[in-house]
mmCIF file of C-alpha atoms and ligand atoms in Angstrom:
data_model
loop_
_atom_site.group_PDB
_atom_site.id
_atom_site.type_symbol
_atom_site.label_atom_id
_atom_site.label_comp_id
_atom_site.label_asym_id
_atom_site.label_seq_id
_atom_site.Cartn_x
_atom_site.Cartn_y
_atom_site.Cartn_z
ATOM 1 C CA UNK A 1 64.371 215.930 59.039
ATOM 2 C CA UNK A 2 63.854 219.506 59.520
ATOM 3 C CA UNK A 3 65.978 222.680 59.584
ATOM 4 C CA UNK A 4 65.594 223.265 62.797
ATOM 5 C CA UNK A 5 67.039 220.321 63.814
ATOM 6 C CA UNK A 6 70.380 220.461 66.462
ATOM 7 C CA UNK A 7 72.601 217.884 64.014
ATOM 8 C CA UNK A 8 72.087 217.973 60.075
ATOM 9 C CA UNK A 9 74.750 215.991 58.240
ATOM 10 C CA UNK A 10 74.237 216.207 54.379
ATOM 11 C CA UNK A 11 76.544 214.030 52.169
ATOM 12 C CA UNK A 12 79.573 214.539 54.708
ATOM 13 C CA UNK A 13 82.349 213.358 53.275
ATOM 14 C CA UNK A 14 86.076 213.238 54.683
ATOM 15 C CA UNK A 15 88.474 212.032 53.013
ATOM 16 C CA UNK A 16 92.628 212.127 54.809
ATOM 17 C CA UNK A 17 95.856 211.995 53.265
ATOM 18 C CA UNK A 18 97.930 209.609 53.665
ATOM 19 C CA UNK A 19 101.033 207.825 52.698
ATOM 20 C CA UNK A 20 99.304 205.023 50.946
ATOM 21 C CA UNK A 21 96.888 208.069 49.317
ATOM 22 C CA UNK A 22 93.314 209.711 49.889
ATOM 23 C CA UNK A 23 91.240 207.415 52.903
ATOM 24 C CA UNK A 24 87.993 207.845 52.243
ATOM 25 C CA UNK A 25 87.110 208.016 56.149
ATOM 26 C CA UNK A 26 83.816 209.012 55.578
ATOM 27 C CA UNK A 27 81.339 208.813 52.131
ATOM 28 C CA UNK A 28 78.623 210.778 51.535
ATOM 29 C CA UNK A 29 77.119 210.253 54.940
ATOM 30 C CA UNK A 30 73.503 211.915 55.540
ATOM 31 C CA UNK A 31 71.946 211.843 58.962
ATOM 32 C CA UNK A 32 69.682 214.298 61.204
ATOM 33 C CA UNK A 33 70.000 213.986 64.900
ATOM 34 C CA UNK A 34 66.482 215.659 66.258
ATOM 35 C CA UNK A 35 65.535 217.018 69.558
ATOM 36 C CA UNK A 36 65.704 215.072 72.512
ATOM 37 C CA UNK A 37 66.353 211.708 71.216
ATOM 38 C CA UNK A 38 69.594 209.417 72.110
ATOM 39 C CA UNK A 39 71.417 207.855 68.938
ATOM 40 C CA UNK A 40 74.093 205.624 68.996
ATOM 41 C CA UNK A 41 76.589 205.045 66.333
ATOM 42 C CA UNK A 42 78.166 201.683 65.978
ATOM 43 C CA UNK A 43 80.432 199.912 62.842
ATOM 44 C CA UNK A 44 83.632 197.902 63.053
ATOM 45 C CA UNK A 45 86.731 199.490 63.762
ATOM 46 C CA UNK A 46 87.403 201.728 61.084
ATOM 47 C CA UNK A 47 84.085 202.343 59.828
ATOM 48 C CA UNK A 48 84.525 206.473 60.080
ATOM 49 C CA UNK A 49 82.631 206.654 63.398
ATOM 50 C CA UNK A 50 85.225 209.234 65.234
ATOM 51 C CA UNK A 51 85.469 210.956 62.297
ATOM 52 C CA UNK A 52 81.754 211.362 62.097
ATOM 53 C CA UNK A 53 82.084 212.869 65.388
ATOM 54 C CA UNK A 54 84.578 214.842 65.011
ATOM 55 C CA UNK A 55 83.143 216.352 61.650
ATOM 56 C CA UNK A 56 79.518 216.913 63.279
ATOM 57 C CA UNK A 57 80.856 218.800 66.424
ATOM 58 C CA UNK A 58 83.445 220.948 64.052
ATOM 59 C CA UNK A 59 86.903 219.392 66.287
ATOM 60 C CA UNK A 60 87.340 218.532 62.212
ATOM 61 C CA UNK A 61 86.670 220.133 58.589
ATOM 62 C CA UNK A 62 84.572 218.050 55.849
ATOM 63 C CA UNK A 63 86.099 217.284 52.633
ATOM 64 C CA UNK A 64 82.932 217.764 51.141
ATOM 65 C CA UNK A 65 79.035 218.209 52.106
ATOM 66 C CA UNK A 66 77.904 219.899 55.289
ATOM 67 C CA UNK A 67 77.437 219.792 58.913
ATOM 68 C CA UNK A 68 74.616 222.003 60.242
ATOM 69 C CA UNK A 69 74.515 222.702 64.270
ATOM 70 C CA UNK A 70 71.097 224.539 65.025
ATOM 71 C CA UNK A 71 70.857 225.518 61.250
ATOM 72 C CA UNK A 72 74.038 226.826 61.181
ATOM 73 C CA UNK A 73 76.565 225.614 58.499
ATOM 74 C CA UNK A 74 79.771 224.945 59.723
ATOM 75 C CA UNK A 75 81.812 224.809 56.428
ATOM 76 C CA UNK A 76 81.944 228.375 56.039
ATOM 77 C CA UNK A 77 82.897 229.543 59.433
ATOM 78 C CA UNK A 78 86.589 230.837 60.167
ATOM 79 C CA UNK A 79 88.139 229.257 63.083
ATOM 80 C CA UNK A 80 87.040 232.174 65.558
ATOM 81 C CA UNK A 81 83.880 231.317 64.388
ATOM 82 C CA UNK A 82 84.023 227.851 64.767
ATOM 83 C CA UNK A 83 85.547 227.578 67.823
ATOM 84 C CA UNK A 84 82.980 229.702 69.355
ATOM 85 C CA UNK A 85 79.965 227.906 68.008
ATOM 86 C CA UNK A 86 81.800 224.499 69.467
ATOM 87 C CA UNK A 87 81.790 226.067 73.048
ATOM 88 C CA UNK A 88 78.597 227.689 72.689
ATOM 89 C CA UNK A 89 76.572 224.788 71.581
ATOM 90 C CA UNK A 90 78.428 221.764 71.475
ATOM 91 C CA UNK A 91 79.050 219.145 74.547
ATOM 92 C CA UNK A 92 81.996 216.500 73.806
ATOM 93 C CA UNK A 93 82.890 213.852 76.208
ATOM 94 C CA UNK A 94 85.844 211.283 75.510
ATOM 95 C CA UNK A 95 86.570 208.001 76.524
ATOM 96 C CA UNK A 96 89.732 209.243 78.417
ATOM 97 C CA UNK A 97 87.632 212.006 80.575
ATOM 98 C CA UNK A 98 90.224 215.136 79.771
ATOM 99 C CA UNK A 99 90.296 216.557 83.117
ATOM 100 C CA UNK A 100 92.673 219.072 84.111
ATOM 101 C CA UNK A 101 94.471 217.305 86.793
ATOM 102 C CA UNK A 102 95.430 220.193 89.159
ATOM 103 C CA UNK A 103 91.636 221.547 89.080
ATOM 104 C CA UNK A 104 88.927 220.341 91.510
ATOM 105 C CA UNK A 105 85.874 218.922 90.068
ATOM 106 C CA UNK A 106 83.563 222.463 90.522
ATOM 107 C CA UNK A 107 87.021 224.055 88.703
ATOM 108 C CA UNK A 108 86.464 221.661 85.752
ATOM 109 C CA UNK A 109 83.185 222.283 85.020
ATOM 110 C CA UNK A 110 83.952 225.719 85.060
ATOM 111 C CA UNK A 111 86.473 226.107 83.459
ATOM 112 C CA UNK A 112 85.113 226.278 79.896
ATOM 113 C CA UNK A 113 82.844 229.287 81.127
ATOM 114 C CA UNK A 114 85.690 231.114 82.872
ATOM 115 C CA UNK A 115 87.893 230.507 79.693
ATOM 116 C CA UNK A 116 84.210 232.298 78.303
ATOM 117 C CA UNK A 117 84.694 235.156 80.208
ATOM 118 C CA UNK A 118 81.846 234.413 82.157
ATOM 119 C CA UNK A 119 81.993 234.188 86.218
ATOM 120 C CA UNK A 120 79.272 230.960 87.398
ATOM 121 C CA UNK A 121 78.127 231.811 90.371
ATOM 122 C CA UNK A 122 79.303 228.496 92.897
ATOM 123 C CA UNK A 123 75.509 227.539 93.172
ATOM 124 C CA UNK A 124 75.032 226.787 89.802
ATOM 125 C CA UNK A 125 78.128 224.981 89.310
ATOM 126 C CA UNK A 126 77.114 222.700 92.181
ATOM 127 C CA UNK A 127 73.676 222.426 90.948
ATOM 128 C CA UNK A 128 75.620 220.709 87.957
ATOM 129 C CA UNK A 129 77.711 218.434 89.667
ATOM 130 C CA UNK A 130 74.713 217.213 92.165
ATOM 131 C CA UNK A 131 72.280 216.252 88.663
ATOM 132 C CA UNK A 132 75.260 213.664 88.048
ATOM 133 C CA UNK A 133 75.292 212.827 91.435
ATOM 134 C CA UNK A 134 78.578 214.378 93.014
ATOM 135 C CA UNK A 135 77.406 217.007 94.985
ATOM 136 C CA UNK A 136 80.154 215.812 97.618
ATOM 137 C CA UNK A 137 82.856 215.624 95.306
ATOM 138 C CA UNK A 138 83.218 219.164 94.923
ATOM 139 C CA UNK A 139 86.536 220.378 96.218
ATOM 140 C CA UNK A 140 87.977 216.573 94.705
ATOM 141 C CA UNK A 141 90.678 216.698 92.497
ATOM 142 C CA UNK A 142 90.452 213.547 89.263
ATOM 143 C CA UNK A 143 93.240 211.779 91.127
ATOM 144 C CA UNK A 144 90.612 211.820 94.142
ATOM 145 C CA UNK A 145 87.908 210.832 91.940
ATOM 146 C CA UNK A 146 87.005 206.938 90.478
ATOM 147 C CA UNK A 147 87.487 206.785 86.655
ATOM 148 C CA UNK A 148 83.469 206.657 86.800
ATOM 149 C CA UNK A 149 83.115 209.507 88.679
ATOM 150 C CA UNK A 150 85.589 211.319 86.410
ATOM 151 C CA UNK A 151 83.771 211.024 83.640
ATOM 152 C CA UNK A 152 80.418 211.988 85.397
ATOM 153 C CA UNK A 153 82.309 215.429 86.182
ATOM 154 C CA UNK A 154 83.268 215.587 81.937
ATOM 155 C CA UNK A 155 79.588 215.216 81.233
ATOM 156 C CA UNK A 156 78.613 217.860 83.776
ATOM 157 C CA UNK A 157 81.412 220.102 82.016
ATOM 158 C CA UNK A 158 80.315 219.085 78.824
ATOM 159 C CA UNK A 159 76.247 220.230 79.678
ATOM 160 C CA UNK A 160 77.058 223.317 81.766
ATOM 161 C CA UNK A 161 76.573 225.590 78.748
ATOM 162 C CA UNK A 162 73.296 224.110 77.893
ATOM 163 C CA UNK A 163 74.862 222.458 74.453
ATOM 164 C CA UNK A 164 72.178 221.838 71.634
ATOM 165 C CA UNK A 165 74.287 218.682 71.743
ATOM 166 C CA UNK A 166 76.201 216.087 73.523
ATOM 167 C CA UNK A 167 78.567 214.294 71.186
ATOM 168 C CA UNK A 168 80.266 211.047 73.167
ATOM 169 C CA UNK A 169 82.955 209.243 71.773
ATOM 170 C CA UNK A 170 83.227 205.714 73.603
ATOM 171 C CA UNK A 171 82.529 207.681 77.021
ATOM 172 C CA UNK A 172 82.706 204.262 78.981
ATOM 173 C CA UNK A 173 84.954 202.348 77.233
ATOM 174 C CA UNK A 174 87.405 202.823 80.005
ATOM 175 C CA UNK A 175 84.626 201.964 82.574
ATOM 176 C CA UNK A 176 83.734 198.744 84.509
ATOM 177 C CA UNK A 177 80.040 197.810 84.202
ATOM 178 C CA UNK A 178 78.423 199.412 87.004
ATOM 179 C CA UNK A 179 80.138 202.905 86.314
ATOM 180 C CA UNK A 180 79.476 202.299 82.840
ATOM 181 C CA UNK A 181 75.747 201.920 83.723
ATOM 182 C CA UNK A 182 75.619 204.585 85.738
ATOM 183 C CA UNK A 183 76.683 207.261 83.044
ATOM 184 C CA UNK A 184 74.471 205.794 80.411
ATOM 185 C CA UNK A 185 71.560 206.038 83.121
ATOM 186 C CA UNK A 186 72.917 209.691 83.236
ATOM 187 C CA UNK A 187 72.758 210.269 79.399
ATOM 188 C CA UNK A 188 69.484 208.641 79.203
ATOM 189 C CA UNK A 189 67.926 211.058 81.976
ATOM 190 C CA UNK A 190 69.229 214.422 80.232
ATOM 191 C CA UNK A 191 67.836 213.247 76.756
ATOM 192 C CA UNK A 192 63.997 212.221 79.054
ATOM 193 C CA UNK A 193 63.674 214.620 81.312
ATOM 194 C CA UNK A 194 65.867 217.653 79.926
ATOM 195 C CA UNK A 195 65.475 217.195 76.026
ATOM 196 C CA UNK A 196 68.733 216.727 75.442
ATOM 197 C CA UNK A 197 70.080 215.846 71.997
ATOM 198 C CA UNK A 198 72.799 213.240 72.639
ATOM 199 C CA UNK A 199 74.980 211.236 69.685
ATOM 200 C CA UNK A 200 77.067 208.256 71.743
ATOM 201 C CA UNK A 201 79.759 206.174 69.517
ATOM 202 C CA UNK A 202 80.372 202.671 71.647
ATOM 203 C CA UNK A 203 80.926 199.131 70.319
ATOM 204 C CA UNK A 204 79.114 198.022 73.353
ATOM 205 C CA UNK A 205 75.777 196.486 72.415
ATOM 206 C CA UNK A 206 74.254 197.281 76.128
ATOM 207 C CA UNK A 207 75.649 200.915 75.441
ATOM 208 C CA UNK A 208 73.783 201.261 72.648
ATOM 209 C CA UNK A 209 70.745 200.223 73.827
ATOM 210 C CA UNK A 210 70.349 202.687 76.368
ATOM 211 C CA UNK A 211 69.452 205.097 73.059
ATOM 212 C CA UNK A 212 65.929 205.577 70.703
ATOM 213 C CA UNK A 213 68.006 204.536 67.559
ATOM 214 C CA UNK A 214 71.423 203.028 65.910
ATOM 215 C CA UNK A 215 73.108 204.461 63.486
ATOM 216 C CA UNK A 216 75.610 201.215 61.659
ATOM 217 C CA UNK A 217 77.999 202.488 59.499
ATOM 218 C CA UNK A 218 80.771 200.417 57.493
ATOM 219 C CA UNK A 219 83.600 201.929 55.425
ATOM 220 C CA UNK A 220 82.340 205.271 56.113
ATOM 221 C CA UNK A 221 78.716 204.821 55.144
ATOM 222 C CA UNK A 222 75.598 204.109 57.218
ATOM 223 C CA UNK A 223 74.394 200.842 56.485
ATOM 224 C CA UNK A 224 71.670 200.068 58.621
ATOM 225 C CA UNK A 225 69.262 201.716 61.239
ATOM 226 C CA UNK A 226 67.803 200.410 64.188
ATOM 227 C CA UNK A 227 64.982 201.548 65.791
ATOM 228 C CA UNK A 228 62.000 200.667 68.653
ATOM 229 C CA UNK A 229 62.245 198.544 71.119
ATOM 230 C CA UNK A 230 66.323 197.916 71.182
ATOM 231 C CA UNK A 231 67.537 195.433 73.366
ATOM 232 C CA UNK A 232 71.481 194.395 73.504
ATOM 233 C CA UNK A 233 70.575 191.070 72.120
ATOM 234 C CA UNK A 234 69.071 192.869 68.819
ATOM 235 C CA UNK A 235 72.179 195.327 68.588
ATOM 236 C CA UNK A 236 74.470 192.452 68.518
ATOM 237 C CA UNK A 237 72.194 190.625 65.978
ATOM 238 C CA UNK A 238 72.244 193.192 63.847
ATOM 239 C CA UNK A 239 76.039 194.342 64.287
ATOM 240 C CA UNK A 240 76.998 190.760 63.864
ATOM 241 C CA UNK A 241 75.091 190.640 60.640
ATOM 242 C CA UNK A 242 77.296 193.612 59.446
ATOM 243 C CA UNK A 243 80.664 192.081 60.404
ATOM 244 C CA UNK A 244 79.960 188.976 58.950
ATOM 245 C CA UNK A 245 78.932 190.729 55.566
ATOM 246 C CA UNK A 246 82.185 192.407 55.817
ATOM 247 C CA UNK A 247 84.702 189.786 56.012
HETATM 248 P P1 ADP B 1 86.396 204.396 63.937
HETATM 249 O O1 ADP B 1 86.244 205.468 64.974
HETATM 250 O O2 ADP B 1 85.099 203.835 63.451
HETATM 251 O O3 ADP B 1 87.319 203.290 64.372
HETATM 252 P P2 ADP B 1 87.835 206.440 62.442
HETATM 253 O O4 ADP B 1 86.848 207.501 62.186
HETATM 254 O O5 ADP B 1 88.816 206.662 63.526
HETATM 255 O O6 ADP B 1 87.072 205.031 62.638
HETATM 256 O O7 ADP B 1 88.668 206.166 61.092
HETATM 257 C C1 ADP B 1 88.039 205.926 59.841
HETATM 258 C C2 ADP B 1 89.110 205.695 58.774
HETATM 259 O O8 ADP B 1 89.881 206.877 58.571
HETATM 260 C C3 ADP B 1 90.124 204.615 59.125
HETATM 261 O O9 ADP B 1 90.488 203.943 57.947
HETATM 262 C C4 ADP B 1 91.281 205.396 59.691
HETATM 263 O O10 ADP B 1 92.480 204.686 59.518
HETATM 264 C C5 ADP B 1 91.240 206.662 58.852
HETATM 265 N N1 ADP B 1 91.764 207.832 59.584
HETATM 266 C C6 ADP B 1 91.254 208.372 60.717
HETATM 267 N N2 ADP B 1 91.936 209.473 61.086
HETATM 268 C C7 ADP B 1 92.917 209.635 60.151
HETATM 269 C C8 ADP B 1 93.962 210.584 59.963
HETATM 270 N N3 ADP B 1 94.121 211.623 60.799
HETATM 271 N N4 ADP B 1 94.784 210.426 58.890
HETATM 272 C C9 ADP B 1 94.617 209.398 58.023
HETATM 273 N N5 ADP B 1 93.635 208.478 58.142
HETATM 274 C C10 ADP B 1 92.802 208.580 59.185
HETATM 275 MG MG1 MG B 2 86.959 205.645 66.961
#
């Protein structure tokens, strides 16, 4: 762990209110996502792994402890602040795409730039959408688009500022298998070839081992690592291990 790292998490909590009382979503949860490597977080359902996404990329506040994006705490930051650290530095991609339907594909990867301030020369935005492979899908509207191809435009959005960090949240959970192994072939080339730091929730085995390690959390702590060599088969084995313990 160093300082310099894009993704410090130390003792994150989050707790929500609720009806029933305080839900401890997340407890105490310390983690350091380095440069240029793929993690992927996994746990049952309910285990605190959107929140632990939402927390790290600041889209939510900690109850306690402290999310650091390229050394930068996020706890004490106003919302100005925050918000323009997010765009800045911070990639998200969701399972659902979040696409503005009445913009072309070149228009939503754009967008958060012109919403910047900033004018992208057409090139560059094209340069974008040809590194995930839609060069020709330019002037496409989403309806035009498969839901694979949807979310390749999302991930060229989500890169276009140069992000210390790509946060996905179940990005092909909507997918069938060879879309779904086409992004992941995407996310695995940015973190090889471009040193991109990338953090992927999925409760997809395969999914997960597409990345260098695997974060296993349960009741909103991490359990168990995984590390070298992953294969789908050892995922499983291991996620199994951590449902069964939790029944
Ligand atoms: P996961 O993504 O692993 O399924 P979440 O991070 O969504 O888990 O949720 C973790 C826990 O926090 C769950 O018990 C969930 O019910 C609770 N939770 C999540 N969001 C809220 C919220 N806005 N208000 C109250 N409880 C929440
Ligand atoms: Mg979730």
């Amino acid at each position: 762990m160093t300082v310099s790292d894009p993704v410090r998490l130390d003792g994150l909590t989050r707790v929500y209110a609720s009806d029933a009382g305080p839900v401890t979503a997340l407890d105490d949860v310390h983690l350091s996502f380095a440069a240029g490597t793929f993690t992927a977080v996994m746990g049952p359902s309910g285990s605190g792994k959107s929140t632990l996404l939402h927390c790290a990329a600041g889209l939510d506040r900690a109850t306690a402890g402290e999310v650091f994006v390229g050394g930068t705490a996020l706890g004490p930051l106003g919302d100005t602040a925050l918000t323009r650290l997010r765009r800045d530095r911070i990639g998200f991609v969701f399972q659902g795409y979040n696409l503005v339907p009445a913009l072309t594909a070149a228009q939503n990867v754009a967008l958060p730039a012109r919403l910047a301030g900033h004018r992208e020369p057409a090139e560059r935005v094209l340069a974008a959408l040809a590194e995930v492979g839609l060069a020709d899908r330019a002037g496409h509207r989403p309806a035009q688009l498969s839901g694979g191809e949807q979310q390749r435009v999302a991930i060229a959005r989500a890169l276009f500022t140069r992000p210390a960090v790509l946060f996905a949240d179940e990005p092909t959970g909507a997918l069938d298998t060879a879309s779904s192994r086409l992004v992941l072939t995407l996310l695995r080339g940015m973190v090889d070839e471009h040193d991109q730091t990338v953090v992927l929730v999925t409760h997809d085995p395969v999914a997960a081992a597409y990345a260098d390690r695997v974060v296993l959390l349960a009741d909103g702590r991490v359990v168990d690592e995984v590390t070298g060599d992953l294969t789908a088969a050892r995922v499983a084995g291991r996620l199994a291990g951590l449902e069964a313990a939790a029944c």
